[in-house]
Amino acid sequence: MQWYYIYTCLSLCMFVYTYIRVISFVFIRFFDVEKVLLPEIRSSAEVYGTLVDGPLKGLPISGVLGDQQAALVGQLCFNKGQAKNTYGTGCFLLYNTGADIVQSDSGLLTTVAYKLGKDSPTVYALEGSVAIAGAAIRWLRDNLAIINSSEESVSSPPCCSTICGLSTVTTKAHITRAALEAVCFQTREILDAMNKDSGIPLTSLQVDGGMTQNSLLMQLQADLVGIPVVRPSMPETTALGAAMAAGHCIGVWSLKPEDLTAITTDVFTPHITETDRDARFHCWNEAVKRSMHWETSANHSGISRTFYD
């Protein structure tokens, strides 16, 4: 039996220097791991083995990527300055920086995006995430019963969830829309950081994941980031990306730009002005400030209570 590992995952586990793609002996000593136990490192488009049983017996396993990197490939983000956002339980953004290894000053991760073949160039990316996206919609549905399904509709330890601006005319629809907007505002924060770190302003955003079936969310996202949001007709881009790498490896198809065909998409363009967009973002940041600095302490009776510092 043979074991292999891919750069896209191993670099995030700290066992490989992202910059030169070799084993990091510093981290091996830190984690007390014997180098002899580590698997051979391979690219995302090489034959790792073959299936030995079942109806697909003999089929080569020739495409292996991390899930977010696979979605980047499935979205055809092969050019420097392209990015995708996957909307699931959380949001996961990857921004293609090409052959450049960009050190983030904003807390983003620098990672290997993909390497589609042993002799192919390594492509890097900036990665950022939103902890709560679809999970917030499920909370509205399962805990508060505000909505019946997800189709209807800043990570800091001392930061609590808050709903600001409630009044006597607030309805379930207002709260649901606010939850969707929260996802979009957090996505904008990450994209702003990526634009700043890379120096290449994003001109459109590729999107995928279960939440993208909500067209209101997609329109809100386009409005709040100020660029077109592109939703492919094929929603399972993670699986598609792995399949593309596998087929490319064994010669079923080519991933050269001139050989790729356009995919069917829905494009959501911004409908609000830059002034309105910035004003909404300012209000969002003010609301975030009001959710911070909550701490838990014990009162005189020993009962835990929460207060605003």
Coordinates of C-alpha atoms in Angstrom, one line a residue:
M1 CA 0.0 0.0 0.0
Q2 CA 1.2 3.5 -0.9
W3 CA 0.3 6.8 0.7
Y4 CA 0.4 10.2 -1.1
Y5 CA -0.4 13.8 -0.1
I6 CA -1.2 16.9 -2.1
Y7 CA 0.4 20.3 -1.7
T8 CA -3.0 22.1 -1.4
C9 CA -3.7 20.4 1.9
L10 CA -0.3 19.7 3.3
S11 CA 0.7 23.4 3.1
L12 CA -2.2 24.3 5.4
C13 CA -1.2 21.5 7.8
M14 CA 2.2 23.3 8.2
F15 CA 4.2 20.3 7.1
V16 CA 5.3 22.0 3.9
Y17 CA 6.9 25.4 3.2
T18 CA 4.3 27.1 0.9
Y19 CA 7.1 29.1 -0.7
I20 CA 9.4 26.3 -1.8
R21 CA 7.1 23.3 -1.5
V22 CA 9.5 21.1 0.5
I23 CA 9.0 19.3 3.8
S24 CA 9.4 21.6 6.8
F25 CA 11.7 19.9 9.3
V26 CA 11.0 22.6 11.9
F27 CA 7.3 21.6 12.0
I28 CA 8.2 17.9 11.8
R29 CA 10.2 18.3 15.0
F30 CA 7.5 20.5 16.6
F31 CA 4.8 17.9 16.0
D32 CA 7.2 15.0 16.8
V33 CA 6.6 13.2 13.5
E34 CA 9.1 10.9 11.9
K35 CA 9.9 12.1 8.3
V36 CA 9.9 8.5 7.2
L37 CA 6.2 8.4 8.1
L38 CA 5.2 11.2 5.8
P39 CA 3.7 10.3 2.4
E40 CA 5.1 11.3 -1.0
I41 CA 3.8 14.7 -2.1
R42 CA 2.1 14.8 -5.5
S43 CA 0.2 17.3 -7.6
S44 CA -3.5 17.5 -8.0
A45 CA -3.5 15.8 -11.4
E46 CA -1.5 12.6 -11.1
V47 CA -2.4 8.9 -10.9
Y48 CA -2.6 8.0 -7.2
G49 CA -3.9 4.4 -7.8
T50 CA -6.7 2.5 -9.3
L51 CA -10.1 1.2 -8.0
V52 CA -9.8 -2.5 -7.2
D53 CA -13.4 -3.4 -6.8
G54 CA -16.9 -2.5 -7.9
P55 CA -18.4 -1.5 -11.3
L56 CA -15.6 1.0 -11.8
K57 CA -12.8 -1.5 -11.1
G58 CA -9.6 -0.5 -12.9
L59 CA -10.5 3.2 -13.1
P60 CA -7.5 5.4 -12.2
I61 CA -7.8 7.8 -9.4
S62 CA -6.2 10.8 -11.1
G63 CA -7.6 14.0 -9.6
V64 CA -7.2 14.9 -5.9
L65 CA -7.8 18.5 -4.5
G66 CA -9.0 20.1 -1.3
D67 CA -12.6 21.0 -1.5
Q68 CA -12.2 24.8 -1.9
Q69 CA -9.4 24.4 -4.4
A70 CA -11.5 22.0 -6.4
A71 CA -14.3 24.6 -6.5
L72 CA -11.8 27.2 -7.8
V73 CA -10.9 24.8 -10.6
G74 CA -14.6 23.9 -11.2
Q75 CA -15.3 27.7 -11.6
L76 CA -12.6 28.0 -14.2
C77 CA -10.7 30.5 -12.1
F78 CA -7.4 29.8 -13.9
N79 CA -6.4 33.5 -14.3
K80 CA -4.6 35.7 -11.7
G81 CA -7.2 38.0 -10.1
Q82 CA -10.1 35.6 -10.3
A83 CA -12.0 34.5 -7.2
K84 CA -14.8 32.3 -6.1
N85 CA -17.0 32.2 -3.0
T86 CA -18.7 29.0 -1.8
Y87 CA -21.8 29.6 0.2
G88 CA -22.5 26.7 2.6
T89 CA -22.6 26.4 6.4
G90 CA -20.0 29.1 6.1
C91 CA -18.5 31.0 3.2
F92 CA -15.1 30.1 1.8
L93 CA -13.3 32.5 -0.6
L94 CA -10.3 31.7 -2.7
Y95 CA -8.5 34.4 -4.8
N96 CA -6.1 33.3 -7.5
T97 CA -2.8 35.1 -7.2
G98 CA -1.1 33.2 -10.0
A99 CA 2.6 32.4 -9.5
D100 CA 2.9 35.1 -6.9
I101 CA 3.0 34.1 -3.2
V102 CA 1.1 37.0 -1.6
Q103 CA 1.7 37.6 2.1
S104 CA -1.5 38.9 3.6
D105 CA -1.5 41.9 6.0
S106 CA -5.2 41.3 6.7
G107 CA -5.1 37.9 8.4
L108 CA -5.9 35.9 5.2
L109 CA -4.2 32.5 4.5
T110 CA -1.6 32.1 1.8
T111 CA -2.1 28.7 0.2
V112 CA -1.4 26.5 -2.8
A113 CA -4.4 26.8 -5.1
Y114 CA -3.6 23.9 -7.4
K115 CA -0.8 22.2 -9.4
L116 CA -2.4 20.4 -12.3
G117 CA 0.3 17.9 -13.2
K118 CA 3.8 16.9 -12.0
D119 CA 5.5 19.4 -14.4
S120 CA 2.8 22.0 -14.3
P121 CA 3.4 25.4 -12.6
T122 CA 2.2 25.8 -9.0
V123 CA -0.6 28.4 -8.7
Y124 CA -1.2 30.2 -5.3
A125 CA -4.2 31.8 -3.7
L126 CA -5.4 33.9 -0.8
E127 CA -8.1 32.3 1.3
G128 CA -10.6 33.7 3.7
S129 CA -13.8 32.5 5.3
V130 CA -17.0 33.5 7.0
A131 CA -17.8 31.2 9.9
I132 CA -21.6 31.5 9.8
A133 CA -23.6 31.7 6.6
G134 CA -26.1 29.0 5.9
A135 CA -25.9 28.1 9.6
A136 CA -27.6 31.5 10.4
I137 CA -30.5 30.6 8.0
R138 CA -30.9 27.2 9.6
W139 CA -31.0 28.9 13.0
L140 CA -33.8 31.1 11.8
R141 CA -35.6 28.1 10.5
D142 CA -35.0 25.5 13.2
N143 CA -34.7 27.5 16.4
L144 CA -36.9 30.5 15.8
A145 CA -39.3 29.1 13.1
I146 CA -39.1 32.5 11.3
I147 CA -38.8 30.8 7.9
N148 CA -39.8 27.4 6.7
S149 CA -36.8 26.7 4.4
S150 CA -33.5 28.2 3.4
E151 CA -35.0 28.9 -0.1
E152 CA -37.3 31.5 1.4
S153 CA -35.0 33.6 2.3
V154 CA -17.1 39.0 12.1
S155 CA -15.6 36.3 13.9
S156 CA -14.5 37.4 17.4
P157 CA -14.8 35.3 20.6
P158 CA -16.3 38.0 22.7
C159 CA -18.6 39.1 19.9
C160 CA -22.2 38.1 20.3
S161 CA -25.0 37.8 17.7
T162 CA -27.2 40.9 17.8
I163 CA -30.2 42.2 15.8
C164 CA -29.9 46.0 15.5
G165 CA -32.6 48.5 14.5
L166 CA -35.7 46.6 15.6
S167 CA -38.9 48.6 15.9
T168 CA -42.7 47.9 16.2
V169 CA -43.0 47.4 12.4
T170 CA -40.2 44.8 12.2
T171 CA -41.4 41.5 10.6
K172 CA -39.9 38.1 10.0
A173 CA -39.0 39.2 6.5
H174 CA -36.8 42.1 7.9
I175 CA -34.9 39.7 10.1
T176 CA -34.4 37.1 7.4
R177 CA -33.1 39.8 5.0
A178 CA -30.8 41.1 7.7
A179 CA -29.3 37.6 8.0
L180 CA -28.7 37.4 4.3
E181 CA -27.1 40.8 4.3
A182 CA -24.8 39.8 7.1
V183 CA -23.4 37.1 4.9
C184 CA -22.9 39.6 2.1
F185 CA -21.2 42.2 4.3
Q186 CA -18.8 39.7 5.7
T187 CA -18.0 38.5 2.2
R188 CA -17.3 42.2 1.2
E189 CA -14.9 42.5 4.1
I190 CA -12.8 39.6 2.9
L191 CA -12.9 40.7 -0.7
D192 CA -11.7 44.2 0.3
A193 CA -8.8 42.5 2.1
M194 CA -8.0 40.4 -0.9
N195 CA -8.0 43.4 -3.2
K196 CA -5.7 45.3 -0.9
D197 CA -3.3 42.4 -0.3
S198 CA -3.1 41.4 -4.0
G199 CA -3.2 44.8 -5.6
I200 CA -5.5 43.4 -8.3
P201 CA -9.1 44.7 -7.9
L202 CA -11.6 41.9 -8.5
T203 CA -13.9 42.5 -11.5
S204 CA -16.4 39.7 -10.9
L205 CA -17.1 37.0 -8.3
Q206 CA -17.8 33.4 -9.1
V207 CA -20.2 31.8 -6.7
D208 CA -21.4 28.3 -5.8
G209 CA -22.9 26.3 -3.0
G210 CA -26.4 25.6 -1.7
M211 CA -27.2 29.2 -0.7
T212 CA -26.6 30.5 -4.2
Q213 CA -30.0 29.1 -5.2
N214 CA -31.4 32.1 -3.3
S215 CA -31.4 34.8 -6.0
L216 CA -32.2 37.5 -3.5
L217 CA -28.9 36.7 -1.7
M218 CA -27.0 36.8 -5.0
Q219 CA -28.5 40.2 -5.9
L220 CA -27.7 41.5 -2.4
Q221 CA -24.1 40.3 -2.8
A222 CA -23.7 42.0 -6.2
D223 CA -25.1 45.3 -4.7
L224 CA -22.9 45.2 -1.7
V225 CA -19.6 44.3 -3.4
G226 CA -20.2 46.5 -6.5
I227 CA -19.2 43.9 -9.1
P228 CA -21.1 41.2 -11.1
V229 CA -21.8 38.0 -9.2
V230 CA -21.7 35.0 -11.6
R231 CA -23.7 31.8 -10.7
P232 CA -23.1 28.7 -12.9
S233 CA -25.9 26.5 -14.0
M234 CA -23.8 23.6 -12.6
P235 CA -23.9 24.1 -8.8
E236 CA -21.6 21.2 -7.8
T237 CA -18.4 22.9 -8.8
T238 CA -16.3 21.2 -6.1
A239 CA -17.0 17.7 -7.7
L240 CA -16.7 19.2 -11.1
G241 CA -13.2 20.6 -10.3
A242 CA -11.9 17.2 -9.1
A243 CA -13.4 15.6 -12.2
M244 CA -11.7 18.2 -14.4
A245 CA -8.3 17.5 -12.8
A246 CA -8.8 13.8 -13.2
G247 CA -9.7 13.9 -16.8
H248 CA -6.9 16.3 -17.6
C249 CA -4.4 14.0 -16.0
I250 CA -5.3 11.0 -18.2
G251 CA -5.9 12.9 -21.4
V252 CA -9.7 12.8 -21.5
W253 CA -9.8 16.6 -22.0
S254 CA -7.5 19.6 -21.9
L255 CA -7.6 22.5 -19.4
K256 CA -5.7 24.9 -21.7
P257 CA -7.6 28.2 -22.0
E258 CA -8.1 27.8 -25.7
D259 CA -9.7 24.4 -25.2
L260 CA -12.2 25.5 -22.5
T261 CA -15.8 26.3 -23.5
A262 CA -18.0 28.9 -21.8
I263 CA -20.5 27.6 -19.2
T264 CA -24.1 28.7 -18.8
T265 CA -24.4 31.2 -16.0
D266 CA -26.7 33.7 -14.3
V267 CA -25.1 37.1 -13.8
F268 CA -26.3 39.5 -11.1
T269 CA -25.2 43.1 -11.6
P270 CA -25.1 45.8 -9.0
H271 CA -28.3 47.9 -8.8
I272 CA -27.3 50.5 -6.2
T273 CA -24.9 53.4 -6.3
E274 CA -21.4 53.4 -4.7
T275 CA -22.6 56.0 -2.3
D276 CA -25.5 53.9 -1.1
R277 CA -23.2 50.8 -1.0
D278 CA -20.7 52.5 1.2
A279 CA -23.4 54.0 3.5
R280 CA -24.9 50.5 4.1
F281 CA -21.4 49.1 4.8
H282 CA -20.8 51.9 7.3
C283 CA -24.0 51.1 9.1
W284 CA -23.0 47.4 9.1
N285 CA -19.7 48.2 10.7
E286 CA -21.4 50.4 13.3
A287 CA -23.7 47.5 14.2
V288 CA -20.7 45.1 14.5
K289 CA -19.1 47.5 17.0
R290 CA -22.2 47.3 19.1
S291 CA -22.0 43.5 19.2
M292 CA -18.4 43.4 20.6
H293 CA -17.0 43.4 24.1
W294 CA -19.6 41.2 25.6
E295 CA -18.2 39.1 28.5
T296 CA -19.5 36.4 30.8
S297 CA -19.0 36.7 34.6
A298 CA -20.6 35.5 37.7
N299 CA -22.8 37.6 39.9
H300 CA -22.9 37.4 43.7
S301 CA -25.2 34.4 43.7
G302 CA -22.9 32.5 41.4
I303 CA -25.3 32.6 38.5
S304 CA -23.7 33.3 35.2
R305 CA -24.8 36.6 33.6
T306 CA -23.9 38.5 30.5
F307 CA -23.2 42.2 30.4
Y308 CA -22.0 44.9 28.1
D309 CA -18.5 46.2 28.8

